[in-house]
Coordinates of C-alpha atoms (C1' of nucleotides) in Angstrom, one line a residue:
Chain A
M16 CA -19.1 28.5 36.8
A17 CA -18.1 32.0 36.5
E18 CA -15.6 33.0 33.8
Y19 CA -13.1 35.3 35.3
T20 CA -11.5 38.3 33.5
H21 CA -7.8 39.1 33.6
L22 CA -8.4 41.6 36.3
E23 CA -10.5 39.2 38.4
K24 CA -7.8 36.5 38.2
I25 CA -5.3 38.9 39.6
R26 CA -7.5 39.7 42.5
L27 CA -8.3 36.0 43.1
Q28 CA -4.6 35.4 43.2
K29 CA -4.3 38.1 45.9
I30 CA -7.0 36.4 47.9
E31 CA -4.9 33.2 47.9
E32 CA -1.8 35.1 48.9
L33 CA -3.6 36.8 51.7
R34 CA -4.8 33.5 53.1
A35 CA -1.3 32.1 52.7
E36 CA -0.1 34.9 54.9
G37 CA -2.8 34.1 57.5
I38 CA -4.9 37.2 56.6
E39 CA -8.6 36.5 56.2
P40 CA -9.9 38.5 53.2
Y41 CA -13.5 38.3 54.5
P42 CA -13.3 38.7 58.3
T43 CA -16.5 38.2 60.2
R44 CA -16.6 41.4 62.2
A45 CA -15.8 45.0 61.6
E46 CA -15.4 48.1 63.8
R47 CA -16.2 51.7 63.1
S48 CA -16.2 54.6 65.5
H49 CA -17.2 57.4 63.0
T50 CA -18.9 57.6 59.7
S51 CA -17.0 59.8 57.2
R52 CA -19.3 62.7 57.9
E53 CA -19.0 62.2 61.7
A54 CA -15.2 62.2 61.5
I55 CA -15.2 65.4 59.6
V56 CA -17.6 67.0 62.0
A57 CA -15.5 65.9 64.9
L58 CA -12.4 67.3 63.3
E59 CA -14.1 70.7 62.7
A60 CA -15.4 70.7 66.3
A61 CA -11.9 70.1 67.6
E62 CA -10.4 72.8 65.3
S63 CA -13.0 75.4 66.2
G64 CA -11.5 75.3 69.6
A65 CA -12.2 73.4 72.7
P66 CA -14.5 75.1 75.2
E67 CA -13.0 77.5 77.7
G68 CA -9.8 77.9 75.7
Q69 CA -8.7 74.3 76.0
P70 CA -6.3 73.2 73.3
A71 CA -7.9 71.4 70.4
G72 CA -8.0 67.7 71.2
E73 CA -6.8 64.9 68.9
V74 CA -9.6 63.3 67.1
K75 CA -9.1 59.5 66.9
A76 CA -11.3 57.6 64.6
T77 CA -11.8 54.2 63.1
L78 CA -13.5 54.4 59.7
A79 CA -14.9 51.8 57.4
G80 CA -15.7 52.0 53.7
R81 CA -14.9 51.1 50.2
I82 CA -11.8 52.1 48.4
R83 CA -12.7 54.4 45.5
A84 CA -9.3 56.0 44.6
T85 CA -5.7 55.5 45.5
R86 CA -2.6 57.6 44.8
A87 CA 0.6 55.8 45.8
M88 CA 3.7 57.8 46.1
G89 CA 6.4 55.5 47.3
K90 CA 6.7 56.3 50.9
L91 CA 3.2 57.6 51.3
T92 CA -0.2 56.8 49.8
F93 CA -3.4 58.7 49.6
A94 CA -6.7 56.9 49.2
H95 CA -10.3 57.8 49.2
I96 CA -12.8 55.5 50.8
E97 CA -16.6 55.9 50.5
D98 CA -19.2 55.0 53.1
G99 CA -22.9 55.5 53.2
E100 CA -22.5 59.2 53.8
G101 CA -19.7 60.2 51.5
K102 CA -16.0 60.0 50.8
I103 CA -13.1 60.7 53.0
Q104 CA -9.4 60.7 52.4
L105 CA -6.9 58.3 54.0
F106 CA -3.2 59.2 54.4
L107 CA -0.8 56.3 54.8
R108 CA 2.8 57.1 55.6
I109 CA 5.9 55.1 56.6
N110 CA 6.3 57.4 59.6
E111 CA 3.3 55.8 61.2
L112 CA 3.0 52.4 59.4
G113 CA 6.5 51.5 58.2
Q114 CA 7.5 50.8 54.6
E115 CA 6.3 47.2 54.8
Q116 CA 2.7 48.1 55.7
V117 CA 2.5 50.9 53.1
D118 CA 3.8 48.5 50.4
F119 CA 1.3 45.8 51.6
F120 CA -1.5 48.3 51.2
N121 CA -0.4 49.3 47.7
K122 CA 0.1 45.7 46.6
M123 CA -2.8 43.9 48.0
F124 CA -5.7 46.5 48.2
D125 CA -7.7 47.3 45.2
L126 CA -10.4 49.7 44.2
G127 CA -13.7 48.4 45.5
D128 CA -12.3 46.6 48.5
F129 CA -13.9 47.4 51.9
V130 CA -11.3 48.4 54.5
Q131 CA -11.2 49.5 58.1
A132 CA -8.7 52.2 59.1
S133 CA -7.8 53.7 62.4
G134 CA -5.9 56.8 63.1
V135 CA -6.1 60.5 63.8
M136 CA -8.0 63.2 61.9
M137 CA -5.8 65.8 60.2
R138 CA -5.8 68.2 57.3
T139 CA -3.5 68.0 54.3
R140 CA -1.6 70.9 52.8
T141 CA -4.6 71.7 50.7
G142 CA -6.9 71.6 53.8
E143 CA -8.8 68.4 53.0
P144 CA -10.0 66.5 56.1
T145 CA -8.0 63.3 56.2
L146 CA -7.5 60.3 58.4
Q147 CA -3.8 59.8 59.1
V148 CA -3.8 56.0 59.3
H149 CA -2.0 54.2 62.1
S150 CA -3.5 50.8 61.3
F151 CA -5.7 49.3 58.8
R152 CA -7.3 45.9 57.8
L153 CA -9.2 44.4 55.0
L154 CA -12.9 43.9 55.6
S155 CA -14.0 42.5 52.3
K156 CA -12.0 41.8 49.1
A157 CA -13.7 42.7 45.8
V158 CA -13.1 40.1 43.1
S159 CA -14.6 42.1 40.3
P160 CA -13.5 45.7 39.7
L161 CA -16.3 48.3 40.1
P162 CA -17.1 50.1 36.9
A163 CA -14.2 52.6 37.0
D164 CA -14.9 56.2 37.5
K165 CA -12.9 59.2 38.5
D166 CA -14.1 62.5 40.0
E167 CA -12.3 65.7 39.0
T168 CA -12.9 68.7 41.2
L169 CA -12.8 71.8 39.1
E170 CA -11.6 75.2 40.3
N171 CA -15.2 76.4 40.7
G172 CA -15.9 73.5 43.0
T173 CA -18.1 71.4 40.7
V174 CA -17.2 67.7 40.4
L175 CA -16.7 66.4 36.9
R176 CA -17.1 62.7 36.6
H177 CA -15.0 60.8 34.1
A178 CA -15.8 57.3 32.7
A179 CA -18.9 57.1 35.0
L180 CA -21.2 54.2 34.6
E181 CA -23.8 55.5 32.3
D182 CA -25.2 52.7 30.2
P183 CA -28.8 52.5 31.2
E184 CA -29.1 48.8 30.7
L185 CA -26.0 48.0 32.8
R186 CA -27.1 50.5 35.4
A187 CA -30.5 48.8 35.7
R188 CA -29.3 45.2 35.5
Q189 CA -26.5 45.7 37.9
R190 CA -28.2 48.2 40.2
Y191 CA -25.8 47.2 42.9
A192 CA -22.9 48.5 40.8
D193 CA -24.8 51.6 39.8
L194 CA -25.5 52.4 43.5
A195 CA -22.0 51.7 44.5
V196 CA -20.5 54.2 42.1
N197 CA -23.2 56.8 41.6
P198 CA -24.1 58.6 44.8
D199 CA -26.9 60.5 43.1
V200 CA -28.7 57.2 42.5
R201 CA -28.5 56.4 46.2
E202 CA -29.9 59.8 46.9
T203 CA -32.8 59.3 44.5
F204 CA -33.8 56.2 46.4
R205 CA -33.5 57.9 49.8
K206 CA -35.8 60.5 48.4
R207 CA -38.2 57.9 47.3
A208 CA -38.3 56.3 50.7
A209 CA -38.8 59.7 52.3
I210 CA -41.7 60.4 50.0
I211 CA -43.5 57.2 51.0
K212 CA -42.8 57.8 54.6
S213 CA -44.2 61.3 54.3
I214 CA -47.4 59.9 52.7
R215 CA -47.8 57.5 55.6
N216 CA -47.3 60.2 58.1
F217 CA -49.8 62.5 56.4
L218 CA -52.5 59.9 56.1
D219 CA -52.0 58.5 59.6
D220 CA -52.2 62.0 61.0
N221 CA -55.5 62.5 59.2
G222 CA -57.1 59.4 60.8
F223 CA -56.5 56.9 58.0
L224 CA -55.8 53.3 58.9
E225 CA -53.1 51.5 56.9
V226 CA -54.3 48.1 55.7
E227 CA -53.1 45.2 53.6
T228 CA -55.3 43.5 51.1
P229 CA -54.7 40.4 48.9
I230 CA -52.1 40.7 46.1
L231 CA -53.1 37.2 45.0
Q232 CA -56.7 37.3 44.1
P233 CA -59.3 34.9 42.7
L234 CA -60.7 37.7 40.6
Y235 CA -59.1 41.0 39.5
G236 CA -60.8 44.3 39.2
G237 CA -60.8 48.0 40.0
A238 CA -59.0 49.0 36.8
A239 CA -59.0 48.3 33.1
A240 CA -55.9 46.3 32.6
R241 CA -54.8 42.8 31.7
P242 CA -53.7 40.8 34.7
F243 CA -50.9 38.4 35.4
T244 CA -52.3 34.9 35.9
T245 CA -51.0 32.2 38.1
H246 CA -52.2 29.0 39.7
H247 CA -52.5 27.7 43.2
N248 CA -51.7 24.0 43.1
E249 CA -53.3 22.8 46.3
L250 CA -56.5 24.7 45.8
D251 CA -56.2 23.8 42.1
Q252 CA -57.4 27.3 41.2
D253 CA -56.3 30.0 38.9
M254 CA -55.3 33.2 40.7
Y255 CA -54.5 36.8 39.5
L256 CA -52.0 39.3 40.7
R257 CA -54.0 42.4 41.6
I258 CA -54.3 45.2 39.2
S259 CA -55.7 47.6 41.8
F260 CA -56.7 47.7 45.5
E261 CA -60.0 49.4 45.0
L262 CA -62.6 46.7 45.4
Y263 CA -61.0 45.2 48.5
L264 CA -60.5 48.6 50.2
K265 CA -64.1 49.6 49.6
R266 CA -65.2 46.3 51.1
L267 CA -63.6 47.6 54.3
L268 CA -65.8 50.7 54.2
V269 CA -68.8 48.3 54.3
G270 CA -67.2 47.0 57.4
N271 CA -67.2 50.4 59.1
L272 CA -63.5 51.2 58.7
E273 CA -64.1 54.7 57.7
R274 CA -60.7 55.8 56.5
V275 CA -58.4 53.3 55.0
Y276 CA -55.3 53.3 52.8
E277 CA -52.8 51.0 51.3
I278 CA -49.4 51.5 49.7
G279 CA -48.3 48.5 47.7
R280 CA -47.6 46.9 44.5
D281 CA -50.0 46.6 41.5
F282 CA -49.3 44.3 38.6
R283 CA -50.4 45.0 35.0
N284 CA -49.6 42.8 32.1
E285 CA -49.2 45.6 29.7
G286 CA -46.5 47.3 27.7
V287 CA -43.3 48.7 29.2
S288 CA -42.4 52.3 28.6
F289 CA -40.7 55.2 30.3
K290 CA -43.7 55.6 32.5
H291 CA -44.9 52.0 32.8
N292 CA -43.4 49.0 34.6
P293 CA -45.3 45.7 35.0
E294 CA -45.2 46.1 38.7
F295 CA -45.5 49.6 40.2
T296 CA -46.3 51.1 43.6
Q297 CA -49.7 52.5 44.1
L298 CA -51.3 54.5 46.9
E299 CA -55.1 54.3 47.3
F300 CA -57.2 55.7 50.1
Y301 CA -61.0 55.7 50.7
W302 CA -62.7 58.2 52.9
A303 CA -66.2 57.7 54.2
Y304 CA -68.6 60.6 54.1
A305 CA -66.3 62.6 51.7
D306 CA -66.8 63.4 48.1
Y307 CA -64.4 64.1 45.2
L308 CA -64.1 67.8 46.0
Q309 CA -62.9 67.0 49.5
V310 CA -60.5 64.5 48.1
M311 CA -59.2 67.1 45.8
D312 CA -58.5 69.4 48.7
L313 CA -56.8 66.6 50.6
T314 CA -54.7 65.7 47.6
E315 CA -53.3 69.2 47.5
Q316 CA -52.6 69.1 51.2
M317 CA -50.9 65.7 50.9
V318 CA -48.7 66.5 48.0
G319 CA -47.9 69.9 49.6
H320 CA -46.9 68.0 52.8
I321 CA -44.6 65.7 50.8
C322 CA -43.0 68.7 49.1
D323 CA -42.5 70.5 52.4
T324 CA -41.2 67.6 54.5
V325 CA -39.0 65.9 51.9
F326 CA -37.8 68.7 49.8
G327 CA -38.5 71.9 51.8
T328 CA -40.0 73.6 48.7
R329 CA -43.0 73.4 46.5
K330 CA -41.2 74.5 43.4
F331 CA -39.6 71.8 41.2
T332 CA -37.7 71.7 37.9
F333 CA -38.7 68.9 35.6
D334 CA -36.9 68.2 32.4
K335 CA -39.4 66.7 30.1
D336 CA -36.8 66.1 27.4
E337 CA -33.5 67.6 26.2
N338 CA -35.2 70.9 25.2
T339 CA -38.2 71.1 27.4
R340 CA -37.8 72.2 31.0
Y341 CA -40.8 72.8 33.2
E342 CA -40.8 74.8 36.4
L343 CA -43.6 73.2 38.5
D344 CA -45.2 74.8 41.5
F345 CA -47.2 72.5 43.8
S346 CA -48.5 75.3 45.9
S347 CA -52.3 75.2 46.7
P348 CA -54.6 75.6 45.1
W349 CA -53.9 73.7 41.9
K350 CA -55.6 74.7 38.7
R351 CA -59.0 73.1 38.3
I352 CA -60.4 72.5 34.8
Q353 CA -63.8 70.9 34.1
M354 CA -63.3 68.3 31.4
R355 CA -66.1 69.6 29.2
Q356 CA -64.7 73.2 29.3
G357 CA -61.1 72.0 28.9
I358 CA -61.9 70.0 25.8
L359 CA -63.9 72.9 24.4
D360 CA -61.1 75.3 25.0
T361 CA -58.4 73.1 23.4
S362 CA -60.2 71.3 20.6
G363 CA -63.2 73.6 19.9
I364 CA -65.6 70.7 20.5
D365 CA -68.4 70.8 23.1
I366 CA -69.0 67.2 24.2
A367 CA -72.3 68.2 25.7
D368 CA -73.5 68.8 22.1
H369 CA -72.7 65.2 21.2
P370 CA -74.5 62.7 23.5
T371 CA -73.8 59.8 21.2
A372 CA -70.6 58.2 20.0
E373 CA -71.6 58.7 16.3
S374 CA -72.2 62.4 16.7
L375 CA -69.0 63.0 18.6
F376 CA -66.9 61.0 16.2
K377 CA -68.3 63.1 13.3
A378 CA -67.6 66.3 15.2
I379 CA -64.0 65.3 15.7
V380 CA -63.2 64.3 12.1
D381 CA -65.1 67.4 10.8
K382 CA -63.2 69.8 13.0
H383 CA -59.8 68.0 12.9
P384 CA -59.4 66.1 9.7
D385 CA -55.8 65.2 10.6
Q386 CA -57.0 63.3 13.7
K387 CA -57.7 59.6 13.6
P388 CA -60.0 58.5 16.4
D389 CA -61.1 54.8 16.5
P390 CA -64.4 54.7 14.5
G391 CA -65.8 52.0 16.6
A392 CA -65.0 53.6 20.0
A393 CA -67.6 54.3 22.6
R394 CA -68.3 57.9 23.5
G395 CA -66.2 57.8 26.6
K396 CA -63.2 56.5 24.7
L397 CA -63.7 59.4 22.1
I398 CA -63.7 61.9 25.0
D399 CA -60.6 60.2 26.3
F400 CA -59.1 60.6 22.9
L401 CA -59.8 64.3 22.9
V402 CA -58.3 64.7 26.3
G403 CA -55.1 62.8 25.3
E404 CA -54.7 64.7 22.0
F405 CA -55.6 68.2 22.9
L406 CA -56.0 68.8 26.6
E407 CA -53.4 66.6 28.4
P408 CA -50.4 68.2 26.7
T409 CA -51.4 71.6 28.1
L410 CA -51.6 70.4 31.7
I411 CA -48.1 71.4 32.8
Q412 CA -48.7 73.0 36.2
P413 CA -50.4 70.8 38.7
T414 CA -54.0 70.6 37.6
F415 CA -57.2 68.8 38.5
L416 CA -59.2 67.8 35.5
Y417 CA -62.7 66.9 36.7
D418 CA -66.1 65.5 35.7
Y419 CA -65.5 62.4 33.5
P420 CA -67.7 60.5 31.1
R421 CA -69.6 57.8 32.9
D422 CA -68.9 55.0 30.4
I423 CA -65.1 54.9 31.1
S424 CA -65.7 55.2 34.9
P425 CA -67.5 52.1 36.0
L426 CA -66.8 52.6 39.7
A427 CA -67.6 56.3 40.0
K428 CA -70.9 57.9 41.0
S429 CA -72.9 60.0 38.5
I430 CA -73.3 63.7 39.0
P431 CA -76.9 64.4 40.2
G432 CA -79.0 65.3 37.2
D433 CA -76.3 64.4 34.6
P434 CA -76.3 60.7 33.9
L435 CA -73.5 60.9 31.3
T436 CA -71.0 62.3 33.7
V437 CA -69.4 61.1 36.9
E438 CA -67.8 62.9 39.9
R439 CA -64.2 62.0 39.1
F440 CA -60.9 63.9 38.7
E441 CA -57.4 63.2 37.7
G442 CA -54.4 65.1 38.8
Y443 CA -51.9 66.1 36.1
A444 CA -48.5 67.6 36.2
A445 CA -45.8 68.0 33.5
G446 CA -48.4 66.7 31.0
F447 CA -48.9 63.3 32.5
E448 CA -51.4 61.6 34.8
L449 CA -50.5 61.6 38.4
C450 CA -53.6 60.5 40.3
N451 CA -57.2 59.5 39.8
A452 CA -60.1 59.9 42.2
F453 CA -63.8 59.9 42.4
T454 CA -66.9 60.0 44.5
E455 CA -67.3 56.2 44.8
L456 CA -70.3 54.5 43.5
N457 CA -72.1 52.9 46.5
D458 CA -75.4 51.9 44.9
P459 CA -75.2 48.1 44.5
L460 CA -77.9 47.9 41.8
D461 CA -76.2 50.6 39.7
Q462 CA -72.8 48.9 40.3
E463 CA -74.2 45.6 39.1
Q464 CA -75.5 47.3 36.0
R465 CA -72.1 48.9 35.3
F466 CA -70.3 45.6 35.6
I467 CA -72.8 44.2 33.0
E468 CA -72.2 47.1 30.7
M469 CA -68.4 46.8 31.1
G470 CA -68.4 43.2 30.3
R471 CA -70.6 43.7 27.3
D472 CA -69.9 47.1 25.7
Y473 CA -66.7 48.6 26.8
T474 CA -64.3 46.6 24.7
D475 CA -64.1 43.8 22.3
D476 CA -60.9 42.7 24.0
E477 CA -61.8 39.7 26.2
E478 CA -58.7 40.4 28.3
E479 CA -59.8 43.9 29.2
K480 CA -63.3 43.1 30.2
H481 CA -64.3 43.9 33.7
P482 CA -65.2 40.7 35.3
M483 CA -68.3 40.6 37.5
D484 CA -67.3 40.5 41.1
D485 CA -70.3 39.0 42.9
D486 CA -68.6 39.1 46.3
Y487 CA -68.0 42.8 45.9
L488 CA -71.7 43.3 45.0
R489 CA -72.7 41.2 48.0
A490 CA -70.6 43.5 50.2
M491 CA -72.2 46.6 48.7
R492 CA -75.7 45.3 49.4
Y493 CA -75.0 45.4 53.1
G494 CA -74.6 49.2 52.6
M495 CA -71.6 51.3 51.8
P496 CA -71.3 54.8 53.2
P497 CA -70.9 57.6 50.6
N498 CA -67.2 58.1 50.1
G499 CA -64.4 59.5 48.1
G500 CA -61.6 57.3 46.8
F501 CA -58.1 58.2 45.5
G502 CA -55.3 56.4 43.7
M503 CA -51.8 57.7 42.8
G504 CA -48.8 56.2 41.2
V505 CA -46.0 56.6 43.7
D506 CA -43.3 56.0 41.1
R507 CA -44.6 58.8 38.9
L508 CA -44.8 61.2 41.8
T509 CA -41.2 60.3 42.6
M510 CA -40.2 60.9 38.9
L511 CA -41.8 64.3 39.0
L512 CA -40.2 65.4 42.3
T513 CA -36.8 64.0 41.6
N514 CA -36.7 65.1 38.0
K515 CA -36.3 61.6 36.5
R516 CA -37.6 61.1 32.9
S517 CA -37.9 57.3 33.2
I518 CA -39.7 55.2 35.7
R519 CA -36.6 52.9 35.6
E520 CA -34.7 55.6 37.4
V521 CA -37.0 55.4 40.4
L522 CA -37.3 51.6 40.5
L523 CA -34.4 49.8 42.1
F524 CA -34.9 46.7 40.0
P525 CA -37.1 47.5 36.9
A526 CA -38.4 44.7 34.8
L527 CA -35.9 43.7 32.1
R528 CA -35.7 40.9 29.6
N529 CA -33.7 37.9 30.6
E530 CA -30.1 38.0 29.7
E531 CA -29.0 35.3 27.3
Chain B
rG561 C1' -46.3 44.4 18.6
rG562 C1' -44.6 48.5 14.5
rG563 C1' -40.8 52.2 13.1
rC564 C1' -35.9 54.4 14.0
rG565 C1' -31.2 53.9 16.4
rC566 C1' -27.3 51.6 19.3
rG567 C1' -24.1 47.2 20.9
rU568 C1' -15.9 47.6 20.1
rA569 C1' -11.0 46.1 26.5
rG570 C1' -13.3 46.0 33.5
rC571 C1' -15.5 51.6 32.6
rU572 C1' -15.9 55.9 29.0
rC573 C1' -15.2 56.2 23.9
rA574 C1' -12.3 56.2 18.8
rA575 C1' -11.3 53.7 14.1
rU576 C1' -11.2 51.2 9.2
rG577 C1' -13.7 46.4 3.4
rG578 C1' -6.7 44.9 4.7
rC579 C1' -2.2 43.6 11.7
rA580 C1' -8.4 46.8 16.3
rG581 C1' -6.9 52.0 19.2
rA582 C1' -6.9 56.0 23.3
rG583 C1' -7.8 57.7 28.4
rC584 C1' -8.8 55.6 33.0
rA585 C1' -8.4 50.8 35.6
rG586 C1' -4.6 46.6 35.8
rC587 C1' 0.7 44.9 36.0
rG588 C1' 6.4 46.3 36.8
rG589 C1' 9.5 50.5 38.2
rC590 C1' 10.5 56.0 40.3
rC591 C1' 8.4 59.4 43.7
rU592 C1' 7.1 61.9 51.8
rU593 C1' 1.0 66.4 51.3
rU594 C1' -1.5 63.9 46.5
rU595 C1' -6.5 64.5 44.7
rA596 C1' -8.7 62.8 37.0
rA597 C1' -1.4 63.1 41.1
rG598 C1' 3.0 62.8 37.8
rC599 C1' 7.0 60.2 35.0
rC600 C1' 9.1 55.5 32.5
rG601 C1' 7.7 50.7 30.8
rU602 C1' 3.8 47.1 29.9
rU603 C1' -0.7 43.5 29.6
rU604 C1' -5.8 43.1 28.2
rG605 C1' -10.5 42.0 22.9
rU606 C1' -14.9 35.6 20.3
rU607 C1' -15.7 44.1 18.0
rG608 C1' -23.6 41.2 21.3
rA609 C1' -24.7 35.9 18.8
rG610 C1' -25.3 33.2 14.2
rG611 C1' -25.3 33.0 9.0
rG612 C1' -24.2 35.3 4.0
rU613 C1' -21.4 38.4 0.2
rU614 C1' -15.9 38.8 -0.3
rC615 C1' -9.3 36.8 -1.5
rG616 C1' -10.3 39.3 3.2
rA617 C1' -15.9 41.6 7.4
rU618 C1' -15.6 44.9 13.4
rC619 C1' -17.3 47.7 8.8
rC620 C1' -21.8 45.6 3.6
rC621 C1' -26.4 42.2 3.7
rC622 C1' -29.9 38.8 6.5
rU623 C1' -31.7 36.5 11.1
rC624 C1' -31.6 36.4 16.2
rC625 C1' -30.6 38.6 21.3
rG626 C1' -30.4 42.9 24.5
rC627 C1' -31.0 48.1 25.3
rG628 C1' -32.6 53.2 24.0
rC629 C1' -36.1 56.6 21.5
rU630 C1' -40.9 56.6 19.4
rC631 C1' -45.8 54.9 18.0
rA632 C1' -49.5 51.6 19.6
rC633 C1' -51.2 49.6 24.1
rC634 C1' -51.8 51.4 29.1
rA635 C1' -59.3 54.3 33.7

RNA sequence: GGGCGCGUAGCUCAAUGGCAGAGCAGCGGCCUUUUAAGCCGUUUGUUGAGGGUUCGAUCCCCUCCGCGCUCACCA
């Protein structure tokens, strides 16, 4: 049973009074002839002069929206309502409505209520497009007041928001209220939708087939992450929520689907941070007869396409923190840095001189006594450490970092003649990882060996071990075409392109702890 | 999980070891072109929860809950 606040009790009382007067506060149907924007456009069209010198016609409109501000002045009232496209002013006057109706509006209508208003478009003394209301009705009564805010328009035209809903917890927990009062939040999620649509259009136009693979899997794989575990009662079988799409999508290449992609949710039972949410949206594609260099080219084209179609520019501002602003340019080509060279340039260590973990560990602590790599780490993990400490922070402009150590890339194909290195790249921008791709391993015997190594050597953490996927190996044994694969976090791309510092700003309902 | 910080009215925020405040919102008035409308009056609190110290705690201490930053973790 809800506990009502003082403000809510007053509104509940109004609902009763309305019903007592025979007015339904939640009518079943609504009418609307124009959105706020359409009404303003129609007014401007009428003002700009009817064709062939006809007098400007009267613009009649029925609008619907939520009351966001009211200014009652006795015999007349101004209000702003907001719909999906913006705000528009209502003008209620006794001349058209009579004193009783104006008083009724002022007494019974509150901020947050949805209303429908019919009338004629006009301009006020200050020139603001306004609906002169001839009739109005309640569409939906709000019991709880929206988090109050007020917009002040300064003389230079900028809008200053007062008492806006800012608490990040409240905004995430009550996203509905956040969306209702913060138009920029709505805009972010429109952008996000447009980004995903743009990805689909690009891949569809390049001959890729969109597919759906299991989220609920008997075995997880394709990434190094702890899974969520669940149970199917009827089958009496433990199941996992997928941590990647990779192994299922590559099964499809075995089945002669040559270009496939999936956009969907991955689940990783890991920590939560400004760039990690337990569930996140991933894009993966696999492209038969291509290698990682071709995938690199396609990545540039795809991200460029997103920039062009959604934003109309390839230049973006990203505020890393209060004091750090990056101007990013996603124009082709991106910088390309070979990992060995990049590590040498930033840390002074040539990993090619150190083919064993022991040797590399010694080189790191000799050269950088302040650094604390894990003494028990495998060579690949130490290389990863060097990248994270020295190289990654320098990758501000969009950059492909390529040629990765084999032992942290169990699904990627080795470079011919270099058994320690695989054909793999990651795309970086603003210092963080955006995407990950490689020439996919298609040798079933090599793959089996990698699974064994991963289960045995890669980690002591039982949870992180790569489980052997026998069905995947069975698929590979039928023959898999050489191919290039790609994965990208859609949330992180959206963060970069919309200048949001936290993944929670681009997720409608981010994971939060239960409220008490 | 570790460290640091925050939690006060519907929203944004003050304040103090001694009656808990402002603006907005709300409620009652006045006001026929306002726009953070204005003017007069006025209501609203388990100060995140629990415990302790104290004559007295919103403030000091402890525990817990939630959030933020950060480190760890996170191909």
